Structure formats: structure tokens, C-alpha cells
PDB file of C-alpha atoms in Angstrom:
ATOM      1  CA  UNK F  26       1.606 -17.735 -30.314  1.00  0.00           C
ATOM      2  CA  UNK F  27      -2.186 -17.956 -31.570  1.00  0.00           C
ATOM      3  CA  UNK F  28      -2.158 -15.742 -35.167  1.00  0.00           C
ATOM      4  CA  UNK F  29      -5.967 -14.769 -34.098  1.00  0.00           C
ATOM      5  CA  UNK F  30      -4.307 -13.242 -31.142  1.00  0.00           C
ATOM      6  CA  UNK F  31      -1.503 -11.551 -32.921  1.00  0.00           C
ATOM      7  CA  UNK F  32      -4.013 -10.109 -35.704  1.00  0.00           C
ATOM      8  CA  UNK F  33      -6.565  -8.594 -32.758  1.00  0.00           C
ATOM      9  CA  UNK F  34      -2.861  -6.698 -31.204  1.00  0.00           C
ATOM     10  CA  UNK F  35      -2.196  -5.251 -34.472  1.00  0.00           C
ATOM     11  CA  UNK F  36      -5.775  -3.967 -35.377  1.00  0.00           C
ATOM     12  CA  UNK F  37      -5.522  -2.543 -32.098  1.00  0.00           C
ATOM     13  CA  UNK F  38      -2.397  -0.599 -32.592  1.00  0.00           C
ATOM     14  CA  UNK F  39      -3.700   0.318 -35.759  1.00  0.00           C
ATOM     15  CA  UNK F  40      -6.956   1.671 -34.247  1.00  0.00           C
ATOM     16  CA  UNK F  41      -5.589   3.528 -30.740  1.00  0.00           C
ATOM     17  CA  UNK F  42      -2.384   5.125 -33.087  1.00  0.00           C
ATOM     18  CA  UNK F  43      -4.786   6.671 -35.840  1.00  0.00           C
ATOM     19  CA  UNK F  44      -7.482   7.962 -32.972  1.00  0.00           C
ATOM     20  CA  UNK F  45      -5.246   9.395 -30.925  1.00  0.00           C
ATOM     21  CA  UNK F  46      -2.812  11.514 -33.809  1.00  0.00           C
ATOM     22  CA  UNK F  47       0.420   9.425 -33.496  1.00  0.00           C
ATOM     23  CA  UNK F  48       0.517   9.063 -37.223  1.00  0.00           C
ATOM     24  CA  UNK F  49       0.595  12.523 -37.639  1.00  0.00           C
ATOM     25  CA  UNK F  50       3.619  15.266 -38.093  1.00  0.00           C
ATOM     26  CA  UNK F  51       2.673  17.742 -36.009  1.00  0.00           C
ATOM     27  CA  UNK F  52       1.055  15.626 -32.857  1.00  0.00           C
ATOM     28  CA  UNK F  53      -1.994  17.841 -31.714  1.00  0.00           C
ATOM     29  CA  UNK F  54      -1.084  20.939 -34.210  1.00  0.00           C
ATOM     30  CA  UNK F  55       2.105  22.008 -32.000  1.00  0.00           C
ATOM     31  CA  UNK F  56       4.454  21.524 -34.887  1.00  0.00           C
ATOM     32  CA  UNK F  57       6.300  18.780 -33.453  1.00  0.00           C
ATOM     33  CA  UNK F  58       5.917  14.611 -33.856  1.00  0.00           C
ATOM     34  CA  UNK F  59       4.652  12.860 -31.172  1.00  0.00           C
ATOM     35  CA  UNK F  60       7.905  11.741 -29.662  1.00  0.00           C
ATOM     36  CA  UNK F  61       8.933  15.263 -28.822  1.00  0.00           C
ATOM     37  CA  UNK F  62       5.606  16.164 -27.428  1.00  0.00           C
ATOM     38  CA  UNK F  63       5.806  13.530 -24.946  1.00  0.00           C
ATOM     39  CA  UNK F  64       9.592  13.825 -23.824  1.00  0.00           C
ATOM     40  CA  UNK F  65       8.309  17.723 -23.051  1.00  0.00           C
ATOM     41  CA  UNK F  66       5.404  16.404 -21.132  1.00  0.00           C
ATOM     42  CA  UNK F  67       7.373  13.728 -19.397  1.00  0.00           C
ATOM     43  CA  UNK F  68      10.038  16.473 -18.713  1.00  0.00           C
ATOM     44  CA  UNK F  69       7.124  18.152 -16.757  1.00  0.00           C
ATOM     45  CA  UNK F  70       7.612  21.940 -14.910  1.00  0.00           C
ATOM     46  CA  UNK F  71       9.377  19.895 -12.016  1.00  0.00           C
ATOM     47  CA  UNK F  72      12.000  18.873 -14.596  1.00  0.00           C
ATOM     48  CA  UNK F  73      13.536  14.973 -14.314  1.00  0.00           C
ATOM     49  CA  UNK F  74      16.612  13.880 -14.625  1.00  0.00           C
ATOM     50  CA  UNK F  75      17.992  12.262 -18.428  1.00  0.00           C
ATOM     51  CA  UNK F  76      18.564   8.576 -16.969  1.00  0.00           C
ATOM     52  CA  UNK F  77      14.888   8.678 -15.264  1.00  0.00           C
ATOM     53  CA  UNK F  78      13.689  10.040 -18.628  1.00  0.00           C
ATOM     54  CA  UNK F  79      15.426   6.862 -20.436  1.00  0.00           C
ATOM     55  CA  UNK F  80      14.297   4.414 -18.218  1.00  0.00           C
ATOM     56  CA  UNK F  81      10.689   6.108 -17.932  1.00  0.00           C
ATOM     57  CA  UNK F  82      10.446   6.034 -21.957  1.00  0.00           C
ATOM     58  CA  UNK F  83      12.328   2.619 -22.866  1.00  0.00           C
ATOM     59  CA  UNK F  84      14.667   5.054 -25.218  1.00  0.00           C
ATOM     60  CA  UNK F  85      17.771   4.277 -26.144  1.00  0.00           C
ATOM     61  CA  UNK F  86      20.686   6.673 -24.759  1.00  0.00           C
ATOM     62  CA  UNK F  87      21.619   8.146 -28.620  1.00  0.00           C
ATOM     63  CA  UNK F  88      17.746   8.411 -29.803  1.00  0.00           C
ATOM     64  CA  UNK F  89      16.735  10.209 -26.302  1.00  0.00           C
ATOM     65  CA  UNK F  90      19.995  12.528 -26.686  1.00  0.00           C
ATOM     66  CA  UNK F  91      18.615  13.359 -30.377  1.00  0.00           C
ATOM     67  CA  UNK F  92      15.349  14.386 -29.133  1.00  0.00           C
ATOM     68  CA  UNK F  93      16.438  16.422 -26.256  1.00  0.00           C
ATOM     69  CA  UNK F  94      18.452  18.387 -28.278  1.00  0.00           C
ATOM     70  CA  UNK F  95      15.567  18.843 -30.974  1.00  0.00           C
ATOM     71  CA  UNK F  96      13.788  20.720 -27.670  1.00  0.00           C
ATOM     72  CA  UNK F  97      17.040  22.669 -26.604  1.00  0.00           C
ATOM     73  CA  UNK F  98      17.590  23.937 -29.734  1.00  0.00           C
ATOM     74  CA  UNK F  99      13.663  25.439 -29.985  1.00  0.00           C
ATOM     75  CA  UNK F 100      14.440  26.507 -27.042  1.00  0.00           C
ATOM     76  CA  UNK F 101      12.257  24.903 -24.847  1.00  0.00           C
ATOM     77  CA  UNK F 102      14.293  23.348 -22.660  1.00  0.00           C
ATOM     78  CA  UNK F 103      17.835  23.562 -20.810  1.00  0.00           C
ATOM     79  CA  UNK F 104      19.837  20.015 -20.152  1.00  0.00           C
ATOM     80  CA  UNK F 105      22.594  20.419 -17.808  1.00  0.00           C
ATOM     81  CA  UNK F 106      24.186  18.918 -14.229  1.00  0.00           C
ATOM     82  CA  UNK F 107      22.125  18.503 -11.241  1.00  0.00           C
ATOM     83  CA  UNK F 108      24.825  20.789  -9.397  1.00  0.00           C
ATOM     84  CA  UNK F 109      24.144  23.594 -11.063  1.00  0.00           C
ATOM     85  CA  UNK F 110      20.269  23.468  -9.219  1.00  0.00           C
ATOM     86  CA  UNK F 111      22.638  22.471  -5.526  1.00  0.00           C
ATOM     87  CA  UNK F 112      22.319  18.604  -6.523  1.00  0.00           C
ATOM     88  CA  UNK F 113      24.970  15.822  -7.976  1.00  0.00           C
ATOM     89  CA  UNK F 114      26.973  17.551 -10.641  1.00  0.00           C
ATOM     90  CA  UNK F 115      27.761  14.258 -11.930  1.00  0.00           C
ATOM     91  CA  UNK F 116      23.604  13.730 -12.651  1.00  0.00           C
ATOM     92  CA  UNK F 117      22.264  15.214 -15.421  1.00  0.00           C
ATOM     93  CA  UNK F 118      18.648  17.134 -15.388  1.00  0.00           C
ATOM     94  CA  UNK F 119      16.501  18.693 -18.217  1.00  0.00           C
ATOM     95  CA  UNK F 120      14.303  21.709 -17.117  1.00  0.00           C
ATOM     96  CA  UNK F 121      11.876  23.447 -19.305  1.00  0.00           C
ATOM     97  CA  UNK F 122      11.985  27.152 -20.062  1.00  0.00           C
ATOM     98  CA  UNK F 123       9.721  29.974 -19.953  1.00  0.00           C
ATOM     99  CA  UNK F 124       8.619  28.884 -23.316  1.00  0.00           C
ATOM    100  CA  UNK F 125       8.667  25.420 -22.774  1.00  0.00           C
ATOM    101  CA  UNK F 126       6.110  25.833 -19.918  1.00  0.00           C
ATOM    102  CA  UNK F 127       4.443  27.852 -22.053  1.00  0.00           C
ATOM    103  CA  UNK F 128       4.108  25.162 -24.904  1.00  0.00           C
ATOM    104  CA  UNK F 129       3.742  22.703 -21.968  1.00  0.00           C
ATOM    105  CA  UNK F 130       0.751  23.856 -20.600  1.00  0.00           C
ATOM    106  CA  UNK F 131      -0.672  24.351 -23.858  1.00  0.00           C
ATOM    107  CA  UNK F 132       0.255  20.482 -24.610  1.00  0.00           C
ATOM    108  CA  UNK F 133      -1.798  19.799 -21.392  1.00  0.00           C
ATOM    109  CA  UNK F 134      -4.439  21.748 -22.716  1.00  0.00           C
ATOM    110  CA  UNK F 135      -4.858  20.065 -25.993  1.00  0.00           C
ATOM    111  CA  UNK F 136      -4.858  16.661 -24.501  1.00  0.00           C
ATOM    112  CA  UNK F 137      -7.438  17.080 -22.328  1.00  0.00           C
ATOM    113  CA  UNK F 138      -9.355  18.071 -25.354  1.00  0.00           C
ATOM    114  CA  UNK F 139      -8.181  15.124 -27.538  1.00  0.00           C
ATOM    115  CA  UNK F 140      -9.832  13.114 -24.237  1.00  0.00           C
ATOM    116  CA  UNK F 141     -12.944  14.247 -24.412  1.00  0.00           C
ATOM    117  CA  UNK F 142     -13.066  14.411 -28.289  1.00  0.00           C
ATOM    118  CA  UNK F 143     -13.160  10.774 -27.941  1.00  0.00           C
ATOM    119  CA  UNK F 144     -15.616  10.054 -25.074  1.00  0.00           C
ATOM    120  CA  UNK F 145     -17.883  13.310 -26.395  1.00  0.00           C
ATOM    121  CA  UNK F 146     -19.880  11.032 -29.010  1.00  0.00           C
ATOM    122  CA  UNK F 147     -20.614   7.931 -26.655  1.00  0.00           C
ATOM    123  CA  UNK F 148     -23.283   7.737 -24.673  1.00  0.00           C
ATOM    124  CA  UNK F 149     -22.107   7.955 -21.119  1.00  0.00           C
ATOM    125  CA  UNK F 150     -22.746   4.088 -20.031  1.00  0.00           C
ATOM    126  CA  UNK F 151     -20.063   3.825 -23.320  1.00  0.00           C
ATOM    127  CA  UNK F 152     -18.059   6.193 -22.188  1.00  0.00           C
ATOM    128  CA  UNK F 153     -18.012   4.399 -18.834  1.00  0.00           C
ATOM    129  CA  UNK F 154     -17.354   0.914 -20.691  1.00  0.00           C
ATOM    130  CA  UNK F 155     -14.437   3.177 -22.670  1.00  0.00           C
ATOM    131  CA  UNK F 156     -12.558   4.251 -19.446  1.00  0.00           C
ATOM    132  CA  UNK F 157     -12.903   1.078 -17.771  1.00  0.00           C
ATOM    133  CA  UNK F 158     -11.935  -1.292 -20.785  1.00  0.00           C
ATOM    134  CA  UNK F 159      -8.690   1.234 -21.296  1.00  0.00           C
ATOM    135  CA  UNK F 160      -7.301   0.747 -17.678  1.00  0.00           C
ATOM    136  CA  UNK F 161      -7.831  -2.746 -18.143  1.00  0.00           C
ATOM    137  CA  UNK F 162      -5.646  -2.659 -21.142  1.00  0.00           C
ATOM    138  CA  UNK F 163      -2.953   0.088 -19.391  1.00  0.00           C
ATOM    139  CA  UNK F 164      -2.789  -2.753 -16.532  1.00  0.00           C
ATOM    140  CA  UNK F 165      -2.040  -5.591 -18.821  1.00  0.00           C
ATOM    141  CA  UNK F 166       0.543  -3.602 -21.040  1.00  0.00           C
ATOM    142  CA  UNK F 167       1.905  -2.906 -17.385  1.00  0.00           C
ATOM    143  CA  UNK F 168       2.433  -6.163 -16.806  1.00  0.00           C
ATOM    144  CA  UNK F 169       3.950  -7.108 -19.717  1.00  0.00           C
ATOM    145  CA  UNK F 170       6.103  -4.483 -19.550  1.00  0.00           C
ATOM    146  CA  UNK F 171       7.564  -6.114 -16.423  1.00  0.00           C
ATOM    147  CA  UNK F 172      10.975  -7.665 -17.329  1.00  0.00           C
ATOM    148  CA  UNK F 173      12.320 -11.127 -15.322  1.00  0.00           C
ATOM    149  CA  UNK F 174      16.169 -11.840 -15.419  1.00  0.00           C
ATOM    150  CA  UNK F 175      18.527 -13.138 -13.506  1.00  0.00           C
ATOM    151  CA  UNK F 176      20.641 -10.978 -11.033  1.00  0.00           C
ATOM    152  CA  UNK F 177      23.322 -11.365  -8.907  1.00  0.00           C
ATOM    153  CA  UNK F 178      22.406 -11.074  -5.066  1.00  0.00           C
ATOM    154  CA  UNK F 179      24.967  -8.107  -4.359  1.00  0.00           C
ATOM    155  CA  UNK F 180      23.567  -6.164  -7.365  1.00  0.00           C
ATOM    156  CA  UNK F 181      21.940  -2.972  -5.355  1.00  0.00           C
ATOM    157  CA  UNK F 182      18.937  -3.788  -7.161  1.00  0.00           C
ATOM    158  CA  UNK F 183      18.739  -7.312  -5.948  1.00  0.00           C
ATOM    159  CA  UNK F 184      19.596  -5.932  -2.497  1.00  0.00           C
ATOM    160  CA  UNK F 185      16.684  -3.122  -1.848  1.00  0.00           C
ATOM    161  CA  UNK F 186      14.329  -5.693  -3.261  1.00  0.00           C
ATOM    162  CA  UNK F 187      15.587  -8.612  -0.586  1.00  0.00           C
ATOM    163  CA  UNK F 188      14.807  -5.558   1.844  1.00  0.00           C
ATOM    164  CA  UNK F 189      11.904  -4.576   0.797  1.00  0.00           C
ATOM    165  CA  UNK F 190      10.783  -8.772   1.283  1.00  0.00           C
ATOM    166  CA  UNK F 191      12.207  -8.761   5.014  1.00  0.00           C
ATOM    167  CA  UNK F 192      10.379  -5.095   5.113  1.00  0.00           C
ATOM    168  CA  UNK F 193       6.782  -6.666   4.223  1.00  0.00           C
ATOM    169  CA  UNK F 194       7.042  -9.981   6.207  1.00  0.00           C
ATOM    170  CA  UNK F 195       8.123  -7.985   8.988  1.00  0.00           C
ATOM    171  CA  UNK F 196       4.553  -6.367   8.617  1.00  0.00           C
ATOM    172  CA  UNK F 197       2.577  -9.229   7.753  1.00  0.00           C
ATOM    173  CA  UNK F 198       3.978 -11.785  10.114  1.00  0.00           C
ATOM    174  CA  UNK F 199       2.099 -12.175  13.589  1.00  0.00           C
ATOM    175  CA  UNK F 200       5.185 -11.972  15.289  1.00  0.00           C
ATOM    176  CA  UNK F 201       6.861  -9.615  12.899  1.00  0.00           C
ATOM    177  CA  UNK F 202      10.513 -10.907  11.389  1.00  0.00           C
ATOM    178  CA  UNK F 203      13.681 -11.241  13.160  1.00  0.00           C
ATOM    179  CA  UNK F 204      16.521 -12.572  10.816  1.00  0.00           C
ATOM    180  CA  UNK F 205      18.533 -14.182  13.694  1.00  0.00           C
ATOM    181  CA  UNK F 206      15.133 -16.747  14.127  1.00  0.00           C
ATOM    182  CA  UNK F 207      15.412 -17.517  10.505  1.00  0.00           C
ATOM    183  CA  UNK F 208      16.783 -20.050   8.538  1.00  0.00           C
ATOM    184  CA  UNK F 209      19.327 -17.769   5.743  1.00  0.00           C
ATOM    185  CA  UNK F 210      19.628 -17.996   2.512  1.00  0.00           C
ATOM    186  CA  UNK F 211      23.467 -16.932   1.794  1.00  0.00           C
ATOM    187  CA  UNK F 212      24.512 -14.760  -1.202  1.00  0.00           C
ATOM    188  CA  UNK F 213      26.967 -17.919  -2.563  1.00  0.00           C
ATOM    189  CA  UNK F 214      23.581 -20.224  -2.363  1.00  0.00           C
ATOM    190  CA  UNK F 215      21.999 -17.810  -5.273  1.00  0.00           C
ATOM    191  CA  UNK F 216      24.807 -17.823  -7.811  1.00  0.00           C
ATOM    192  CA  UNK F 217      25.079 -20.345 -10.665  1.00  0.00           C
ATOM    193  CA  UNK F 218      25.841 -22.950 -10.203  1.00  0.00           C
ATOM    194  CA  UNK F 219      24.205 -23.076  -6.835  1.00  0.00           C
ATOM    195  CA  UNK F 220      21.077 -21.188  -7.657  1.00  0.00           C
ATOM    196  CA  UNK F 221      20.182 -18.089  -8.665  1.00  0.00           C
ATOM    197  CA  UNK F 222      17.954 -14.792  -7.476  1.00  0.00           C
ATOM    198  CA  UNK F 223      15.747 -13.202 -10.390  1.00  0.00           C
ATOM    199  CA  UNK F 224      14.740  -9.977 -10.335  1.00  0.00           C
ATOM    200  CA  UNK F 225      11.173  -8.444 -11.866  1.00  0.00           C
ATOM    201  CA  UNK F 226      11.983  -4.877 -13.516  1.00  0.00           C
ATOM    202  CA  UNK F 227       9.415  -2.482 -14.723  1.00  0.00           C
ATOM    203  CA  UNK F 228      11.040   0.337 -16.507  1.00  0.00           C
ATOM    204  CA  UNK F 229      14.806  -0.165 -15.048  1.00  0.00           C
ATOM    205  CA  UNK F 230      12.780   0.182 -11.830  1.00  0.00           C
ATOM    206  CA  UNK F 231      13.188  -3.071  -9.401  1.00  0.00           C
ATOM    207  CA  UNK F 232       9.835  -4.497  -8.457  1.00  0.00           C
ATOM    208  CA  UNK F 233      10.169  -7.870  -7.361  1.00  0.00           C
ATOM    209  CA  UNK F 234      12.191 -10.857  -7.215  1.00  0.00           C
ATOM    210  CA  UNK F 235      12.228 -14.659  -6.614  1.00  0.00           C
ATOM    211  CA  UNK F 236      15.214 -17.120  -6.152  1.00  0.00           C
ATOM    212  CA  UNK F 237      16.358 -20.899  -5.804  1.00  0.00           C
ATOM    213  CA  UNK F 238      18.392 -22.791  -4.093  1.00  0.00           C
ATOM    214  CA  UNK F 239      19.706 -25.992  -6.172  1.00  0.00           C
ATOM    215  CA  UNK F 240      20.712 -29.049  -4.777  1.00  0.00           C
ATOM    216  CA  UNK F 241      22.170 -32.096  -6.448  1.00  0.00           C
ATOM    217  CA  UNK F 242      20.488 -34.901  -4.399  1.00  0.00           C
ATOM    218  CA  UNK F 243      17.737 -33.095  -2.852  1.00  0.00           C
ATOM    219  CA  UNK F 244      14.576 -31.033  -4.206  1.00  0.00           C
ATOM    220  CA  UNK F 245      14.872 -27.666  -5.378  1.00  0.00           C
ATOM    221  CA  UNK F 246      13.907 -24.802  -2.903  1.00  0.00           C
ATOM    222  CA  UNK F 247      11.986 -21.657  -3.710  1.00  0.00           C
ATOM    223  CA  UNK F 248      12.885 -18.589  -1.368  1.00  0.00           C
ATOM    224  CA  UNK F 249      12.399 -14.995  -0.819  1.00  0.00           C
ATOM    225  CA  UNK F 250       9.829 -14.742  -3.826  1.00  0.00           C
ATOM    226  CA  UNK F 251       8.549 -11.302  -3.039  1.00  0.00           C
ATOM    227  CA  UNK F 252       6.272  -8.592  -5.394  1.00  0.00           C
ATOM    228  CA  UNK F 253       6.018  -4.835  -4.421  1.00  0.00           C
ATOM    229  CA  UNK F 254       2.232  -3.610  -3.874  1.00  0.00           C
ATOM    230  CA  UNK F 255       2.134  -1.447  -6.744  1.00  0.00           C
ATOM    231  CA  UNK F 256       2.175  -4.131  -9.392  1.00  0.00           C
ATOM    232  CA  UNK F 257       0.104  -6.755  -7.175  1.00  0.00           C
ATOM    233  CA  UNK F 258      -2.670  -8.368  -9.879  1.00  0.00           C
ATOM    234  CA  UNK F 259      -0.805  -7.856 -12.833  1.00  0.00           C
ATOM    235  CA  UNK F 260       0.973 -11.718 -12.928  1.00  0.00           C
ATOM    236  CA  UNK F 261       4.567 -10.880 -11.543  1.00  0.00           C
ATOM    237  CA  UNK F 262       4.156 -13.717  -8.933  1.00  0.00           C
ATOM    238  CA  UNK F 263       2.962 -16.183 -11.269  1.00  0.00           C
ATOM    239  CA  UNK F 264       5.615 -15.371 -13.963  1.00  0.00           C
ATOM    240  CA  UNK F 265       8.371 -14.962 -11.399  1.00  0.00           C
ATOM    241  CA  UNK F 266       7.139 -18.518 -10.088  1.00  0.00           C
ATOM    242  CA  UNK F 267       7.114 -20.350 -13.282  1.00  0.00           C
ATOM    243  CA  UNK F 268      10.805 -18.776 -14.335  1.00  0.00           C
ATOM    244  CA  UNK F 269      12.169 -20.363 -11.414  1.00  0.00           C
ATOM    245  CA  UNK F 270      10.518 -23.406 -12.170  1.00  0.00           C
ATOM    246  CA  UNK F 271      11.814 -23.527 -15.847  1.00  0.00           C
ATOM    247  CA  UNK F 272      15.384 -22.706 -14.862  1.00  0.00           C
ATOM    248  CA  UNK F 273      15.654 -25.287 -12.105  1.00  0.00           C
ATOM    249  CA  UNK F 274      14.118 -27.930 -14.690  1.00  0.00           C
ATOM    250  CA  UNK F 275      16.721 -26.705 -17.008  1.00  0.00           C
ATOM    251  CA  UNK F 276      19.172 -27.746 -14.582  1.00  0.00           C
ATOM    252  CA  UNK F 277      18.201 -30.842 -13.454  1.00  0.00           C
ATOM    253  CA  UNK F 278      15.806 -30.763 -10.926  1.00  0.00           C
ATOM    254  CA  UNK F 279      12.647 -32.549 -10.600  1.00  0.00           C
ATOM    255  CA  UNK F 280      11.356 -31.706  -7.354  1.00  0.00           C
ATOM    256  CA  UNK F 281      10.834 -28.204  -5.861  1.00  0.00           C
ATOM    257  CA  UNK F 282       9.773 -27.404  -2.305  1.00  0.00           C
ATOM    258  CA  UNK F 283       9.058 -24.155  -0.203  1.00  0.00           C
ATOM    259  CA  UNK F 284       7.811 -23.064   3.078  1.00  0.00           C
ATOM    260  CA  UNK F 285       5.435 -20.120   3.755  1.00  0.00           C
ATOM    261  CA  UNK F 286       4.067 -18.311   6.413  1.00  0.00           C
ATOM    262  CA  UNK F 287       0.215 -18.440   7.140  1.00  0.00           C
ATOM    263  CA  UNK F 288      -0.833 -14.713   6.551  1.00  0.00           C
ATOM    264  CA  UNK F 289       0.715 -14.644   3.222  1.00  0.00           C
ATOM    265  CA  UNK F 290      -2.446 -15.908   1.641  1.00  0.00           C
ATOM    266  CA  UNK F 291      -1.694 -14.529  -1.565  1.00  0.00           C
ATOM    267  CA  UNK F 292       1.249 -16.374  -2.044  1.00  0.00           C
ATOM    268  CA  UNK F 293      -0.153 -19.631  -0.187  1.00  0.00           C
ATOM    269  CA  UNK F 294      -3.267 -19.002  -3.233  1.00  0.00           C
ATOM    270  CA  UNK F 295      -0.882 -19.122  -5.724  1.00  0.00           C
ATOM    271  CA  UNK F 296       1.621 -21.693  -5.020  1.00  0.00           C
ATOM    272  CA  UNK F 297      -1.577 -24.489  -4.434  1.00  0.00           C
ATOM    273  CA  UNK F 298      -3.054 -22.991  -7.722  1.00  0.00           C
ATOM    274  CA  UNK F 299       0.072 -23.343  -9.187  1.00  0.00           C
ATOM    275  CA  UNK F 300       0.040 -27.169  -8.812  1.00  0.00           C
ATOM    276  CA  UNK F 301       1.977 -27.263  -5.227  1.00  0.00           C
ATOM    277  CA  UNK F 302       0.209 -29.934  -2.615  1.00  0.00           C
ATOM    278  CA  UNK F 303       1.282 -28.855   0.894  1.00  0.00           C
ATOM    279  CA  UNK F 304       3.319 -32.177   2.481  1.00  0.00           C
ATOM    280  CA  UNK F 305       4.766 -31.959   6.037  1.00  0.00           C
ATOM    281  CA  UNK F 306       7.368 -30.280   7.994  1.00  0.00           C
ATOM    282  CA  UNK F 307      10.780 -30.715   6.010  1.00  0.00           C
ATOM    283  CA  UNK F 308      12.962 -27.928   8.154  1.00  0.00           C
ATOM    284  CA  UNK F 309      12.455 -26.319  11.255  1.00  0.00           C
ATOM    285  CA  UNK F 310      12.588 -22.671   9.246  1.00  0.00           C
ATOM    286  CA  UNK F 311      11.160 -20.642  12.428  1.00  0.00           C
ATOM    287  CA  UNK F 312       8.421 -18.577  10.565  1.00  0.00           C
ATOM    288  CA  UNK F 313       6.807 -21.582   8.473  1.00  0.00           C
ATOM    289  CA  UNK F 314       3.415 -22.790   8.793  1.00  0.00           C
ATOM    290  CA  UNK F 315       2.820 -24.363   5.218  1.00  0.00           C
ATOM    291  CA  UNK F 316       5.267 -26.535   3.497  1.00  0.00           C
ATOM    292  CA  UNK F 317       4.727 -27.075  -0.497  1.00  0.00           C
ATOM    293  CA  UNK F 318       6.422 -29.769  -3.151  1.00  0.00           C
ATOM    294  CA  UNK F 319       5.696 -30.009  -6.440  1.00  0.00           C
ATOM    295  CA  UNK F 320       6.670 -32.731  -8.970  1.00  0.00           C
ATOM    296  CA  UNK F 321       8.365 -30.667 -12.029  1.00  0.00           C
ATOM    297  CA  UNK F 322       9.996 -33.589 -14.046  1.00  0.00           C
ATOM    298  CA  UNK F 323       8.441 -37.035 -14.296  1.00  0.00           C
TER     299      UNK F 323
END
């Protein structure tokens, strides 16, 4: 990694935690740190449940436990089973009380003024520059948020995002998507040493996926590479694409191949700028209309 790069991340960190109060004790005068203040806002007047708090946060189970009870014991909030609100008794939900909506609202308050405190002295074609050059930044931190590993096919995770694919080509496709007309791709084909089916998380959330089918005297196939819409643009595709690529190199192979239908032009964009050269026909898969290769090994 480039040390210029590294240096500009810090001075960054060091600039955005100082502006906006993280360094202090009391995070916007409410008497509490900063990591308290935002588990109450995340918490919210609608409540949310602990493991969507965890997951939301990137806290650990004991640190998040620590905090909560920090707010239960100022009694601003109440953690117990979803039952006791007529949901799963076995899911546990924080909910804030009267006075945590109280100091919630007033936490609302105060950052909307901490907002404005910092566009208030730029002129308003900087302020503009401001705003746009932070959601910039909030989509690339997205993005690397995003966490690629592999999965096994039956994992429920695995499974809504293989529906979700069939969900979207069955949209895009001319003809929509029939499963019978197309060539499958069999749970056994995706497990080592076989293949394998990697799945793209963003906060414990699935939100995409890519696998490959190995074979020992024929090229390498790419299949059901597939990215939800709310994280098109920030590189899950490309980085999805180039994992598989790395872990069938890994494992031997030096050619990979992959068919694709003609309205996924995103996909078709980024498999040629990839370094794939479309070569013909090598199945009959029903929905095809491009065929890729591309040497990974020389």
C-alpha cells in the first residue's frame, strides 16, 4: 500500500474526528461519549432489535452489551424479548424510554446544529463542494465496508442472494427466466473442491455474490455473479470478479469462461473491461448471447 495514501487516511481521520467532537467526553454536551450517543440514536423511537444493532454498528457482542447497559442503567432505555411487544420471545429488542426520547430528540437537535456549525462559515458554492465531496467519501467507505468470503450454497444467506439473481434476470431478460430452460449450476458444483460461491456482505447484511465452477481439464466457469441495486457503483462486481479470479488461479486454473445475457450491459461492460474477449458459442446455456474467456495464467 502507497505510504502517501496511508498518511492522507490518517490526516483525514484526524481532521473529521476533532471537527465533529468524537474526541471529546461528553459528545455534543449530553454527558455521555460518543459511542453511547450513537447506540441511543441508532436505537431510534421505533426501537431495533440487539443483533440488528451489532451488525448495524460492527460491535462486538460483549462491548455492545456494555454500552446498552450504560443506557439502561440512566435509564434511558429498556432491553428485553421481542414477545413481550407480541413478537419472537427468543429476539431481543431495546426501546427507549420517556427519557430516552426525551434525550433523543434533544441528540437530534444538537446534531443538526453541529451540521450547520460546519457549513455556516463557507460560502455556499463551498458548502455545496462540502456536501458533495462527503457523500463521495460515505460511498467509498461503503464500499469498503463490503466484506467478500466464501459461503456455502445452502447457507440462507447464499440462498436469498441466488434468489434475488434469478429475481433480477427474471426482470431484465426479454423473455424473463424460467429455470427448467437453463443450464444449472448444482449446490455440489460450488463446494471445494469443485468450486465455490462467494458471498458480498455489508454489515452482516447479504448483498451480492459470485461463484465458480472448477474443472480439471477444462477452463474455469464464472456463474450467477449477481450485485443488489443498492450498492451498484461502489466496486462489488469488480471485486467479487477478481476474487473469483484469484481463487481459481490459486487452484490451478488458467483459463476462465462465462456466458451472459445481452441486456445485462453492466455486467457485459465489466467483464470486456476486465480483460475478457468474447469467443464463440461453447454451450447451448438457453439465455446466452455473449460468451467470454480470459487467459488468467500464462
Amino acid at each position: 500500500m502507497d505510504a502517501e495514501l496511508i498518511a492522507a487516511v490518517r490526516r483525514f481521520n484526524r481532521t473529521v474526528t476533532q471537527r465533529v467532537g468524537a474526541l471529546d467526553d461528553e459528545y455534543m454536551a449530553q454527558g455521555r461519549p460518543l459511542g453511547q450517543a450513537r447506540l441511543l440514536w441508532e436505537i431510534g423511537p421505533a426501537g431495533a432489535e440487539v443483533a440488528t444493532l451489532r451488525a448495524r454498528l460492527g460491535l462486538d457482542s460483549g462491548h455492545l452489551s456494555r454500552l446498552l447497559r450504560i443506557l439502561e442503567s440512566d435509564g434511558l432505555i429498556t432491553v428485553g424479548p421481542a414477545g413481550q411487544a407480541g413478537g419472537d420471545g427468543r429476539v431481543r429488542v431495546a426501546t427507549l424510554t420517556d427519557a430516552g426520547r426525551t434525550q433523543w430528540a434533544d441528540l437530534d437537535q444538537r446534531s443538526d446544529d453541529l451540521a450547520a456549525s460546519i457549513l455556516e462559515p463557507l460560502t455556499e458554492h463551498r458548502r455545496e463542494r462540502l456536501v458533495a465531496a462527503m457523500a463521495e467519501v460515505e460511498r467509498l467507505l461503503i464500499g469498503s465496508m463490503v466484506v467478500i468470503e466464501p459461503c456455502p450454497p445452502s447457507d440462507p444467506r447464499a440462498r436469498a442472494c441466488l434468489r434475488a439473481y434469478a429475481r433480477d434476470i427474471a426482470r431484465r431478460f426479454d423473455d424473463g427466466f424460467d429455470p427448467a430452460l437453463s443450464k444449472p449450476v448444482h449446490d455440489e458444483a460450488l463446494v471445494p473442491p469443485n468450486g465455490v460461491l462467494l458471498l458480498a456482505t455489508l454489515n452482516s447484511e447479504p448483498i451480492g455474490c459470485g461463484a465458480i465452477k472448477l474443472h480439471p481439464d477444462a477452463p474455469a466457469e464464472i456463474k450467477r455473479v449477481w450485485v443488489a441495486d443498492t450498492v451498484r457503483g461502489l466496486g462489488v462486481g469488480r471485486r467479487l470478479l477478481g476474487a473469483l479470479e484469484r481463487y481459481a488461479a490459486e487452484r490451478g486454473a488458467q483459463v476462465l469462461r462465462l456466458d451472459t445475457n445481452r441486456n445485462l450491459t453492466e455486467a457485459i461492460a465489466l467483464y470486456r473491461s476486465a480483460g475478457y474477449r468474447e469467443i464463440e458459442a461453447y454451450n447451448t446455456e438457453h439465455y446466452a448471447h455473449h460468451w467470454f474467456e480470459k487467459l488468467i495464467k500464462q
